[in-house]
Amino acid sequence: MGHFKIKELLRKPISLFAFSCIISIGTMLLYNLPFFNYAADNINENTVGKIFLMASLVVLMLVINFMMTYLVMFCMRLAGRIVLAILSIINATAVYFIVTYSVIIDEISIGNVFNTKYSEASGFFSWSLWLFIIVFGVLPALYCLLQPVDFGKAKKMGICCGSSFGIILAIALANINQTLWISQHDTELGGLLQPWSYLVNTIRVTSIQNHKQAEEIKLLDGKITDNEKAVVVLVIGESARKANFQLYGYERNTNPLLSKQEDLKVYEATSCATYTTAGTKAILEPKDSGDLYELLPNYAFRTGVDVSWRTSNWGEPPIHIDEYITKDDLGAQYPNENSNYDGILLKGLRERIESSQKNKVLIILHTSTSHGPKYVDKYPKEFEVYKPVAKNVEEGEKNVGMLVNAYDNTIVYTDFLLDSLVNTLRTMEDWKSAMIFISDHGESLGENKMFMHGLPMRLAPKVQYEIPFLVWTSEHFRDYKAKDKLPEVLEQHYIFHSVLNLLSIDSPAYNKDYDIFN
Ligand SMILES: [Zn+2]
């Protein structure tokens, strides 16, 4: 009977006016409650002012969505239905992530979507997400596709859209005194507004990426000033946060090996961003810049250093060197080794360094050990020190302790990897050597219901940008600056200048203030 009624309903055409009203109200109720929730929490007005502003936002949203639906449907017909259907599904997905992970859809998170490989993104896909998408995305999409609509005349379209535009203008003028409030909260409001959040930000990301294809800005030529054999191994951590390192005072024994390692220096540091592409860029560039300057590996390579990049990660800025090796390449080269974990990046490293034709070697290991949402998949079983563990962030939301256990195991594994690296370098007596470990950014593990990373810096909690910065050097390599000669908290740009010093590169790009050595 119900089935029959739905069939009847879908057979009878409704006016485009009515259809646009339904879509507009549906979009607001299904996809924009987080937006109004945020707005209501952040309006600093008296009750009357608050009601007025909230009412204005509601009407404004209804009218804008009504007008856009009307236009898209009238001009594009079937193509318009398809656009609306696709938007419903993306809207549902966006809302799921907003509600589940407290993310904000801005140009950064959209950029991360484009930079994330499917294998990693698939870690996010769970039954609850599929169910959510079916109920709040696919069903509305079917409605957009199947509801018969009487499109009406162009004149009616003109009247509907014209008066909508008039209402939008009137509301905007009535609230002109709110421009300051809006500009103070634009990131958050815009990031919660569906479908505009991802439509606008996708356009922004695409235009930024086109811009970034531009040549990097070359640094002035440098030169290697001695013949001493020296190797620097720079390990870029992934989502490793300072708070969970025993070396920084964490109550758990997450650094059982490094804490016994002599000559290890432990620096306070913060990342310049909370996501991989920007964090990695900041580690490799000479200074904070919206532009793309020649990066450490590229510059060292051009100056005559033997540079090798080994990675189990992605999202790095453009690297122009001869030897770029992925974990899959290493897996093929060492078929008996398990290439699922970052240990593969250390394989054959000693032989690689010792067989170099150059006196200066720079190895960069771009690791992924603490990358969520499935921390448990990032370390071999024997490093599962803390139990029980959550399979992924979603399970961890119900039991944060289990999520922290899994995360802490990734730190224990990182501890093992860095320790073995130092031990290898120690035995290479013909070489002066250094190991530097720094993370691209931190991670949220359920504090204030936040997970993962990627919030804009001014909203991000400390755990998302307080990072470990560890340095070990072989005897008589370089003298460390006294800690009182350095700021209390270092930034990621110290890497570039300190590594130039270690590799004896004399360069106009070098800034001694950003060097941890004398
Ligand atoms: Zn990262």
Short mmCIF file of C-alpha atoms and ligand atoms in Angstrom, two decimals:
data_model
loop_
_atom_site.label_atom_id
_atom_site.label_comp_id
_atom_site.label_asym_id
_atom_site.label_seq_id
_atom_site.Cartn_x
_atom_site.Cartn_y
_atom_site.Cartn_z
CA MET A 1 0.00 0.00 0.00
CA GLY A 2 2.74 2.44 1.02
CA HIS A 3 4.68 1.41 -2.04
CA PHE A 4 1.69 2.19 -4.20
CA LYS A 5 1.29 5.64 -2.66
CA ILE A 6 4.93 6.55 -3.31
CA LYS A 7 4.49 5.46 -6.92
CA GLU A 8 1.41 7.68 -7.25
CA LEU A 9 3.23 10.55 -5.65
CA LEU A 10 6.14 10.27 -8.05
CA ARG A 11 3.84 10.10 -11.07
CA LYS A 12 2.16 13.42 -10.44
CA PRO A 13 4.32 16.37 -11.50
CA ILE A 14 4.80 19.21 -9.04
CA SER A 15 5.73 22.75 -9.99
CA LEU A 16 9.38 23.72 -10.12
CA PHE A 17 8.54 26.25 -7.40
CA ALA A 18 7.37 23.49 -5.05
CA PHE A 19 10.29 21.25 -6.00
CA SER A 20 12.81 24.02 -5.26
CA CYS A 21 11.15 24.68 -1.90
CA ILE A 22 11.42 20.99 -0.96
CA ILE A 23 15.09 20.79 -1.98
CA SER A 24 15.91 24.02 -0.17
CA ILE A 25 14.26 22.99 3.10
CA GLY A 26 15.75 19.49 2.80
CA THR A 27 19.25 20.87 2.25
CA MET A 28 18.95 22.99 5.35
CA LEU A 29 17.56 20.29 7.62
CA LEU A 30 19.69 17.40 6.41
CA TYR A 31 23.04 19.07 5.85
CA ASN A 32 23.27 22.40 7.61
CA LEU A 33 22.37 21.83 11.26
CA PRO A 34 26.09 21.90 12.28
CA PHE A 35 26.29 25.34 10.65
CA PHE A 36 23.40 26.71 12.74
CA ASN A 37 24.69 24.96 15.81
CA TYR A 38 28.03 26.73 15.44
CA ALA A 39 26.39 30.08 14.65
CA ALA A 40 24.10 29.86 17.70
CA ASP A 41 27.07 29.13 19.96
CA ASN A 42 29.12 32.01 18.68
CA ILE A 43 26.79 34.96 18.36
CA ASN A 44 27.61 37.57 21.02
CA GLU A 45 24.33 39.46 20.92
CA ASN A 46 21.44 39.91 23.32
CA THR A 47 18.50 37.57 22.86
CA VAL A 48 16.66 39.78 20.38
CA GLY A 49 19.78 40.35 18.31
CA LYS A 50 20.55 36.65 18.38
CA ILE A 51 17.08 35.68 17.19
CA PHE A 52 17.22 38.30 14.47
CA LEU A 53 20.59 37.13 13.17
CA MET A 54 19.66 33.45 13.35
CA ALA A 55 16.37 34.11 11.56
CA SER A 56 18.23 36.08 8.91
CA LEU A 57 20.65 33.21 8.37
CA VAL A 58 17.82 30.70 8.08
CA VAL A 59 15.86 32.78 5.57
CA LEU A 60 19.01 33.66 3.65
CA MET A 61 20.00 30.03 3.32
CA LEU A 62 16.51 28.94 2.31
CA VAL A 63 16.24 31.63 -0.35
CA ILE A 64 19.74 31.09 -1.78
CA ASN A 65 19.26 27.34 -2.01
CA PHE A 66 15.79 27.83 -3.49
CA MET A 67 17.09 30.20 -6.15
CA MET A 68 20.07 28.02 -7.08
CA THR A 69 17.89 24.90 -7.32
CA TYR A 70 15.39 26.73 -9.49
CA LEU A 71 18.10 28.05 -11.80
CA VAL A 72 20.00 24.79 -12.09
CA MET A 73 16.85 22.79 -12.81
CA PHE A 74 15.36 25.29 -15.22
CA CYS A 75 18.53 25.76 -17.25
CA MET A 76 19.93 22.23 -17.15
CA ARG A 77 16.87 19.95 -16.82
CA LEU A 78 18.15 16.34 -16.54
CA ALA A 79 21.74 17.49 -16.05
CA GLY A 80 20.42 19.72 -13.25
CA ARG A 81 18.84 16.72 -11.53
CA ILE A 82 22.11 14.83 -11.77
CA VAL A 83 23.99 17.76 -10.24
CA LEU A 84 21.53 17.88 -7.33
CA ALA A 85 21.77 14.12 -6.84
CA ILE A 86 25.57 14.19 -6.73
CA LEU A 87 25.54 17.12 -4.31
CA SER A 88 23.20 15.21 -1.97
CA ILE A 89 25.66 12.35 -1.71
CA ILE A 90 28.67 14.61 -1.18
CA ASN A 91 26.70 16.69 1.34
CA ALA A 92 25.89 13.59 3.35
CA THR A 93 29.55 12.50 3.32
CA ALA A 94 30.73 15.96 4.40
CA VAL A 95 28.23 16.12 7.25
CA TYR A 96 29.26 12.67 8.42
CA PHE A 97 32.90 13.79 8.74
CA ILE A 98 31.91 17.08 10.36
CA VAL A 99 29.84 15.31 12.98
CA THR A 100 32.11 12.32 13.54
CA TYR A 101 35.56 13.89 13.45
CA SER A 102 34.80 17.56 14.26
CA VAL A 103 36.47 18.63 11.04
CA ILE A 104 35.75 21.79 9.14
CA ILE A 105 35.52 21.60 5.37
CA ASP A 106 37.98 24.28 4.26
CA GLU A 107 40.56 24.52 1.52
CA ILE A 108 42.99 22.54 3.66
CA SER A 109 40.80 19.52 4.29
CA ILE A 110 39.69 19.53 0.66
CA GLY A 111 43.35 19.68 -0.38
CA ASN A 112 44.00 16.71 1.90
CA VAL A 113 41.21 14.77 0.25
CA PHE A 114 42.94 15.28 -3.09
CA ASN A 115 46.33 14.38 -1.62
CA THR A 116 45.20 11.28 0.20
CA LYS A 117 45.64 8.02 -1.55
CA TYR A 118 42.61 5.78 -1.74
CA SER A 119 44.31 3.09 0.35
CA GLU A 120 44.56 5.52 3.25
CA ALA A 121 41.18 7.16 2.70
CA SER A 122 39.52 3.76 2.69
CA GLY A 123 40.49 3.53 6.35
CA PHE A 124 37.70 6.03 6.95
CA PHE A 125 35.01 4.00 5.26
CA SER A 126 32.98 2.05 7.73
CA TRP A 127 29.47 0.60 7.93
CA SER A 128 28.14 3.59 9.78
CA LEU A 129 29.42 5.89 7.04
CA TRP A 130 27.80 3.80 4.29
CA LEU A 131 24.52 3.70 6.19
CA PHE A 132 24.65 7.44 6.72
CA ILE A 133 25.34 8.04 3.03
CA ILE A 134 22.49 5.78 1.95
CA VAL A 135 19.91 7.38 4.24
CA PHE A 136 20.98 11.01 3.95
CA GLY A 137 22.60 10.97 0.50
CA VAL A 138 21.28 8.27 -1.80
CA LEU A 139 17.59 8.53 -0.85
CA PRO A 140 17.46 12.32 -1.37
CA ALA A 141 19.46 11.82 -4.59
CA LEU A 142 16.84 9.37 -5.88
CA TYR A 143 14.16 11.90 -5.08
CA CYS A 144 16.01 14.58 -7.08
CA LEU A 145 16.26 12.19 -10.03
CA LEU A 146 12.73 10.74 -9.98
CA GLN A 147 10.31 13.46 -8.89
CA PRO A 148 8.37 14.60 -12.00
CA VAL A 149 8.55 18.37 -12.30
CA ASP A 150 6.53 20.84 -14.32
CA PHE A 151 9.21 23.36 -15.30
CA GLY A 152 6.86 26.22 -16.15
CA LYS A 153 7.58 29.28 -18.26
CA ALA A 154 10.66 31.46 -18.34
CA LYS A 155 8.59 34.35 -17.04
CA LYS A 156 7.78 32.50 -13.84
CA MET A 157 11.46 31.61 -13.46
CA GLY A 158 12.29 35.31 -13.84
CA ILE A 159 9.82 36.32 -11.15
CA CYS A 160 10.93 33.60 -8.71
CA CYS A 161 14.65 34.23 -9.09
CA GLY A 162 14.27 38.01 -9.25
CA SER A 163 12.30 38.19 -6.02
CA SER A 164 14.69 35.72 -4.36
CA PHE A 165 17.54 37.99 -5.27
CA GLY A 166 15.66 40.95 -3.83
CA ILE A 167 15.12 39.13 -0.52
CA ILE A 168 18.79 38.12 -0.34
CA LEU A 169 19.83 41.73 -0.88
CA ALA A 170 17.39 43.04 1.72
CA ILE A 171 18.56 40.56 4.37
CA ALA A 172 22.19 41.34 3.62
CA LEU A 173 21.52 45.08 4.06
CA ALA A 174 19.56 44.56 7.26
CA ASN A 175 22.52 42.69 8.71
CA ILE A 176 25.27 44.93 7.35
CA ASN A 177 26.44 45.58 10.94
CA GLN A 178 27.31 41.85 11.21
CA THR A 179 30.10 41.91 8.64
CA LEU A 180 32.71 41.99 11.42
CA TRP A 181 31.17 38.95 13.15
CA ILE A 182 31.03 37.10 9.85
CA SER A 183 34.62 37.89 8.95
CA GLN A 184 35.75 36.73 12.40
CA HIS A 185 34.05 33.37 11.91
CA ASP A 186 34.25 32.98 8.15
CA THR A 187 36.42 29.84 8.16
CA GLU A 188 34.14 27.98 10.54
CA LEU A 189 30.84 29.19 9.10
CA GLY A 190 31.97 28.62 5.52
CA GLY A 191 33.38 25.23 6.43
CA LEU A 192 30.06 24.04 7.84
CA LEU A 193 27.88 25.33 5.03
CA GLN A 194 26.78 22.63 2.54
CA PRO A 195 27.20 22.43 -0.40
CA TRP A 196 29.14 25.70 -0.55
CA SER A 197 31.99 24.56 1.72
CA TYR A 198 33.42 22.02 -0.68
CA LEU A 199 32.31 23.68 -3.92
CA VAL A 200 34.09 26.94 -3.13
CA ASN A 201 37.10 25.25 -1.56
CA THR A 202 37.55 22.78 -4.42
CA ILE A 203 37.82 25.73 -6.76
CA ARG A 204 40.30 27.40 -4.41
CA VAL A 205 42.45 24.26 -4.12
CA THR A 206 42.48 23.73 -7.88
CA SER A 207 43.58 27.28 -8.52
CA ILE A 208 46.25 27.04 -5.81
CA GLN A 209 47.54 23.79 -7.28
CA ASN A 210 47.74 25.29 -10.76
CA HIS A 211 49.69 28.13 -9.24
CA LYS A 212 52.00 25.69 -7.47
CA GLN A 213 52.92 23.95 -10.69
CA ALA A 214 55.04 27.03 -11.22
CA GLU A 215 58.80 26.56 -10.97
CA GLU A 216 60.21 26.69 -7.47
CA ILE A 217 62.19 29.82 -6.69
CA LYS A 218 65.88 28.86 -6.93
CA LEU A 219 68.16 29.73 -4.03
CA LEU A 220 71.52 31.36 -4.71
CA ASP A 221 74.26 28.82 -5.44
CA GLY A 222 76.04 27.26 -2.50
CA LYS A 223 79.22 25.22 -2.27
CA ILE A 224 80.59 22.35 -0.24
CA THR A 225 83.59 23.56 1.72
CA ASP A 226 85.41 20.40 2.88
CA ASN A 227 86.05 16.76 1.98
CA GLU A 228 85.11 15.16 5.26
CA LYS A 229 82.81 12.17 4.86
CA ALA A 230 79.49 13.17 6.40
CA VAL A 231 75.99 11.70 6.30
CA VAL A 232 72.75 13.17 7.58
CA VAL A 233 69.67 11.00 7.94
CA LEU A 234 66.59 13.19 8.27
CA VAL A 235 63.55 11.25 9.42
CA ILE A 236 60.24 13.03 8.83
CA GLY A 237 57.66 11.68 11.25
CA GLU A 238 53.95 11.42 10.46
CA SER A 239 51.39 12.61 13.03
CA ALA A 240 53.86 11.95 15.84
CA ARG A 241 52.90 14.15 18.76
CA LYS A 242 55.21 15.30 21.51
CA ALA A 243 52.73 14.52 24.28
CA ASN A 244 53.08 10.75 23.81
CA PHE A 245 56.89 10.61 23.84
CA GLN A 246 58.44 9.46 27.09
CA LEU A 247 61.40 11.70 26.18
CA TYR A 248 59.09 14.68 26.70
CA GLY A 249 57.70 13.47 29.98
CA TYR A 250 54.89 11.11 28.95
CA GLU A 251 54.19 8.73 31.83
CA ARG A 252 54.29 5.62 29.64
CA ASN A 253 57.54 3.96 28.54
CA THR A 254 57.10 4.76 24.87
CA ASN A 255 60.83 5.42 24.36
CA PRO A 256 62.46 2.46 26.09
CA LEU A 257 65.45 2.50 23.72
CA LEU A 258 66.00 6.15 22.83
CA SER A 259 65.83 7.14 26.49
CA LYS A 260 69.01 5.05 26.97
CA GLN A 261 70.69 6.40 23.85
CA GLU A 262 73.58 8.68 24.80
CA ASP A 263 74.10 12.05 23.11
CA LEU A 264 70.49 12.33 22.05
CA LYS A 265 69.26 15.95 22.09
CA VAL A 266 65.60 16.63 22.73
CA TYR A 267 64.20 19.98 21.54
CA GLU A 268 60.85 21.63 22.12
CA ALA A 269 59.24 22.34 18.76
CA THR A 270 56.01 23.24 17.04
CA SER A 271 54.92 22.60 13.47
CA CYS A 272 53.93 25.41 11.11
CA ALA A 273 50.73 23.63 10.11
CA THR A 274 48.55 20.68 11.11
CA TYR A 275 48.58 18.72 7.87
CA THR A 276 51.17 16.77 5.89
CA THR A 277 51.76 18.86 2.77
CA ALA A 278 52.39 22.09 4.68
CA GLY A 279 54.28 20.45 7.56
CA THR A 280 56.63 18.62 5.21
CA LYS A 281 57.21 21.72 3.13
CA ALA A 282 58.06 23.70 6.27
CA ILE A 283 60.64 21.09 7.31
CA LEU A 284 62.37 21.35 3.93
CA GLU A 285 62.19 25.06 3.14
CA PRO A 286 64.49 27.84 4.37
CA LYS A 287 61.75 30.11 5.71
CA ASP A 288 58.01 30.42 6.14
CA SER A 289 56.62 31.38 2.78
CA GLY A 290 53.49 31.07 0.73
CA ASP A 291 55.82 30.63 -2.23
CA LEU A 292 57.71 27.53 -3.18
CA TYR A 293 61.44 28.02 -2.58
CA GLU A 294 64.03 25.46 -3.57
CA LEU A 295 63.77 22.70 -0.98
CA LEU A 296 66.51 21.12 1.09
CA PRO A 297 66.90 17.88 -0.93
CA ASN A 298 66.72 19.71 -4.26
CA TYR A 299 69.20 22.36 -3.18
CA ALA A 300 71.64 19.89 -1.60
CA PHE A 301 71.44 17.72 -4.71
CA ARG A 302 72.17 20.67 -7.00
CA THR A 303 75.10 21.63 -4.77
CA GLY A 304 76.68 18.18 -5.20
CA VAL A 305 75.40 16.17 -2.25
CA ASP A 306 74.37 12.55 -2.81
CA VAL A 307 70.65 12.69 -1.90
CA SER A 308 68.24 9.81 -1.51
CA TRP A 309 64.53 10.09 -0.61
CA ARG A 310 62.89 6.96 0.80
CA THR A 311 59.18 7.13 1.48
CA SER A 312 56.20 5.21 2.77
CA ASN A 313 54.20 8.44 2.79
CA TRP A 314 53.03 11.08 0.30
CA GLY A 315 52.06 14.73 0.18
CA GLU A 316 55.64 15.99 -0.05
CA PRO A 317 56.36 19.09 -2.15
CA PRO A 318 58.04 18.55 -5.56
CA ILE A 319 61.34 16.67 -5.16
CA HIS A 320 63.90 16.92 -7.98
CA ILE A 321 66.61 14.36 -7.25
CA ASP A 322 67.83 11.21 -8.97
CA GLU A 323 66.96 8.73 -6.26
CA TYR A 324 63.33 8.73 -5.12
CA ILE A 325 62.43 5.32 -3.68
CA THR A 326 59.05 4.20 -2.40
CA LYS A 327 58.45 1.41 0.11
CA ASP A 328 57.09 -0.70 -2.76
CA ASP A 329 60.39 -0.26 -4.64
CA LEU A 330 62.23 -1.39 -1.52
CA GLY A 331 59.78 -4.26 -1.08
CA ALA A 332 60.61 -5.42 -4.62
CA GLN A 333 64.32 -5.06 -3.94
CA TYR A 334 64.12 -7.00 -0.65
CA PRO A 335 61.37 -9.57 -1.24
CA ASN A 336 62.04 -11.33 2.06
CA GLU A 337 61.36 -8.20 4.09
CA ASN A 338 57.92 -7.12 5.23
CA SER A 339 57.25 -3.89 3.36
CA ASN A 340 54.04 -3.07 5.26
CA TYR A 341 55.93 -1.22 7.96
CA ASP A 342 58.43 1.60 8.02
CA GLY A 343 61.28 -0.74 8.95
CA ILE A 344 61.65 -1.38 5.21
CA LEU A 345 62.92 2.19 4.81
CA LEU A 346 66.05 1.32 6.81
CA LYS A 347 66.83 -1.75 4.76
CA GLY A 348 70.27 -1.68 3.12
CA LEU A 349 70.83 1.88 4.28
CA ARG A 350 74.34 1.30 5.58
CA GLU A 351 75.50 -0.25 2.28
CA ARG A 352 73.79 2.56 0.40
CA ILE A 353 75.71 5.21 2.35
CA GLU A 354 79.05 3.43 2.30
CA SER A 355 78.92 2.84 -1.44
CA SER A 356 78.35 6.54 -2.17
CA GLN A 357 80.72 8.18 -4.64
CA LYS A 358 80.35 11.47 -2.77
CA ASN A 359 81.66 12.70 0.58
CA LYS A 360 78.35 14.26 1.57
CA VAL A 361 75.22 12.16 1.79
CA LEU A 362 71.70 13.23 2.72
CA ILE A 363 69.09 10.53 3.29
CA ILE A 364 65.50 11.57 3.91
CA LEU A 365 63.09 9.01 5.28
CA HIS A 366 59.49 10.15 4.92
CA THR A 367 57.76 7.77 7.31
CA SER A 368 54.08 7.12 8.02
CA THR A 369 54.15 5.16 11.29
CA SER A 370 51.68 7.19 13.37
CA HIS A 371 49.24 7.92 10.55
CA GLY A 372 45.59 7.30 11.44
CA PRO A 373 42.89 6.27 11.35
CA LYS A 374 44.16 2.68 11.65
CA TYR A 375 47.14 3.00 13.97
CA VAL A 376 47.11 -0.76 14.57
CA ASP A 377 48.11 -1.40 10.96
CA LYS A 378 51.27 0.67 11.25
CA TYR A 379 53.49 -1.49 13.49
CA PRO A 380 54.47 -5.18 13.56
CA LYS A 381 52.64 -7.29 16.15
CA GLU A 382 55.65 -7.60 18.45
CA PHE A 383 55.40 -3.85 19.12
CA GLU A 384 51.88 -4.17 20.48
CA VAL A 385 52.96 -3.30 24.01
CA TYR A 386 49.75 -1.53 25.05
CA LYS A 387 46.51 -3.52 24.84
CA PRO A 388 43.67 -3.75 24.04
CA VAL A 389 43.81 -1.66 20.89
CA ALA A 390 41.09 0.02 18.83
CA LYS A 391 40.97 -1.10 15.20
CA ASN A 392 40.44 2.44 13.94
CA VAL A 393 39.43 5.91 15.04
CA GLU A 394 35.72 5.14 14.87
CA GLU A 395 36.06 2.27 17.29
CA GLY A 396 38.36 4.49 19.34
CA GLU A 397 35.69 7.13 19.68
CA LYS A 398 33.77 4.76 21.90
CA ASN A 399 36.89 3.85 23.82
CA VAL A 400 39.59 6.49 23.69
CA GLY A 401 41.89 4.44 25.91
CA MET A 402 42.06 1.71 23.29
CA LEU A 403 42.84 4.26 20.61
CA VAL A 404 45.64 5.74 22.70
CA ASN A 405 47.02 2.23 23.23
CA ALA A 406 47.22 1.71 19.47
CA TYR A 407 48.78 5.13 18.98
CA ASP A 408 51.33 4.59 21.73
CA ASN A 409 52.41 1.35 20.05
CA THR A 410 53.26 3.38 16.93
CA ILE A 411 55.52 5.54 19.11
CA VAL A 412 57.17 2.44 20.58
CA TYR A 413 57.84 1.25 17.04
CA THR A 414 59.18 4.68 16.04
CA ASP A 415 61.46 4.49 19.07
CA PHE A 416 62.81 1.17 17.83
CA LEU A 417 63.37 2.46 14.27
CA LEU A 418 65.21 5.61 15.36
CA ASP A 419 67.28 3.66 17.85
CA SER A 420 68.38 1.12 15.25
CA LEU A 421 69.22 3.95 12.89
CA VAL A 422 71.46 5.60 15.48
CA ASN A 423 73.09 2.24 16.25
CA THR A 424 73.85 1.73 12.57
CA LEU A 425 75.34 5.19 12.21
CA ARG A 426 77.44 4.68 15.36
CA THR A 427 79.24 1.76 13.80
CA MET A 428 80.15 3.64 10.61
CA GLU A 429 83.44 4.91 11.93
CA ASP A 430 84.67 6.41 8.64
CA TRP A 431 81.73 8.77 8.58
CA LYS A 432 80.64 11.74 10.61
CA SER A 433 76.93 11.13 10.99
CA ALA A 434 73.71 12.66 12.25
CA MET A 435 70.14 11.48 12.74
CA ILE A 436 67.39 14.09 12.96
CA PHE A 437 63.79 13.21 13.68
CA ILE A 438 61.00 15.76 13.39
CA SER A 439 57.28 15.30 12.83
CA ASP A 440 55.19 17.01 10.16
CA HIS A 441 52.45 17.84 12.72
CA GLY A 442 50.78 16.39 15.81
CA GLU A 443 47.53 14.49 16.33
CA SER A 444 44.32 14.66 18.34
CA LEU A 445 43.38 11.50 20.22
CA GLY A 446 39.93 12.31 21.52
CA GLU A 447 40.70 15.45 23.57
CA ASN A 448 37.54 17.61 23.31
CA LYS A 449 36.10 14.92 21.03
CA MET A 450 38.66 15.72 18.34
CA PHE A 451 40.52 13.10 16.34
CA MET A 452 43.26 13.05 13.71
CA HIS A 453 44.62 16.45 12.60
CA GLY A 454 44.13 19.20 10.04
CA LEU A 455 42.31 21.95 11.92
CA PRO A 456 43.32 25.49 10.88
CA MET A 457 46.25 26.62 13.08
CA ARG A 458 44.28 29.25 14.97
CA LEU A 459 41.66 26.68 16.01
CA ALA A 460 43.96 23.70 16.44
CA PRO A 461 44.62 22.31 19.92
CA LYS A 462 48.28 22.11 21.03
CA VAL A 463 48.48 18.37 20.49
CA GLN A 464 48.03 18.94 16.75
CA TYR A 465 51.16 21.14 16.49
CA GLU A 466 53.46 20.26 19.39
CA ILE A 467 55.94 17.88 17.81
CA PRO A 468 59.04 15.86 18.73
CA PHE A 469 62.40 17.13 17.43
CA LEU A 470 65.27 14.75 18.24
CA VAL A 471 68.90 14.99 17.15
CA TRP A 472 71.81 12.63 17.48
CA THR A 473 75.30 13.29 16.07
CA SER A 474 78.44 11.19 16.09
CA GLU A 475 81.38 12.26 18.23
CA HIS A 476 83.24 15.42 17.22
CA PHE A 477 80.85 16.15 14.37
CA ARG A 478 79.51 19.56 15.42
CA ASP A 479 79.11 21.49 18.65
CA TYR A 480 75.57 22.20 19.74
CA LYS A 481 74.57 25.77 20.52
CA ALA A 482 73.82 26.27 24.19
CA LYS A 483 70.07 26.01 24.72
CA ASP A 484 69.90 29.57 26.08
CA LYS A 485 71.19 30.78 22.69
CA LEU A 486 68.09 29.32 21.05
CA PRO A 487 64.40 30.13 21.48
CA GLU A 488 62.63 27.88 23.96
CA VAL A 489 60.49 26.40 21.23
CA LEU A 490 61.93 25.78 17.77
CA GLU A 491 60.10 25.77 14.46
CA GLN A 492 60.52 23.39 11.56
CA HIS A 493 62.73 25.76 9.55
CA TYR A 494 65.65 24.93 11.88
CA ILE A 495 66.09 21.75 9.88
CA PHE A 496 67.09 23.43 6.63
CA HIS A 497 69.87 25.55 8.12
CA SER A 498 71.17 22.94 10.58
CA VAL A 499 71.46 20.36 7.79
CA LEU A 500 73.33 22.82 5.52
CA ASN A 501 75.80 23.25 8.38
CA LEU A 502 76.19 19.47 8.86
CA LEU A 503 76.82 19.01 5.14
CA SER A 504 79.36 21.90 5.14
CA ILE A 505 77.39 23.81 2.53
CA ASP A 506 78.36 27.45 2.43
CA SER A 507 75.33 29.29 1.05
CA PRO A 508 73.76 32.74 0.92
CA ALA A 509 70.50 30.96 1.86
CA TYR A 510 71.99 29.84 5.18
CA ASN A 511 70.83 31.69 8.30
CA LYS A 512 72.92 31.00 11.40
CA ASP A 513 70.08 32.08 13.69
CA TYR A 514 68.14 29.02 12.50
CA ASP A 515 70.96 26.56 13.18
CA ILE A 516 71.05 24.40 16.31
CA PHE A 517 74.83 23.98 15.88
CA ASN A 518 77.66 26.47 16.25
ZN ZN B 1 50.95 14.24 8.18
#
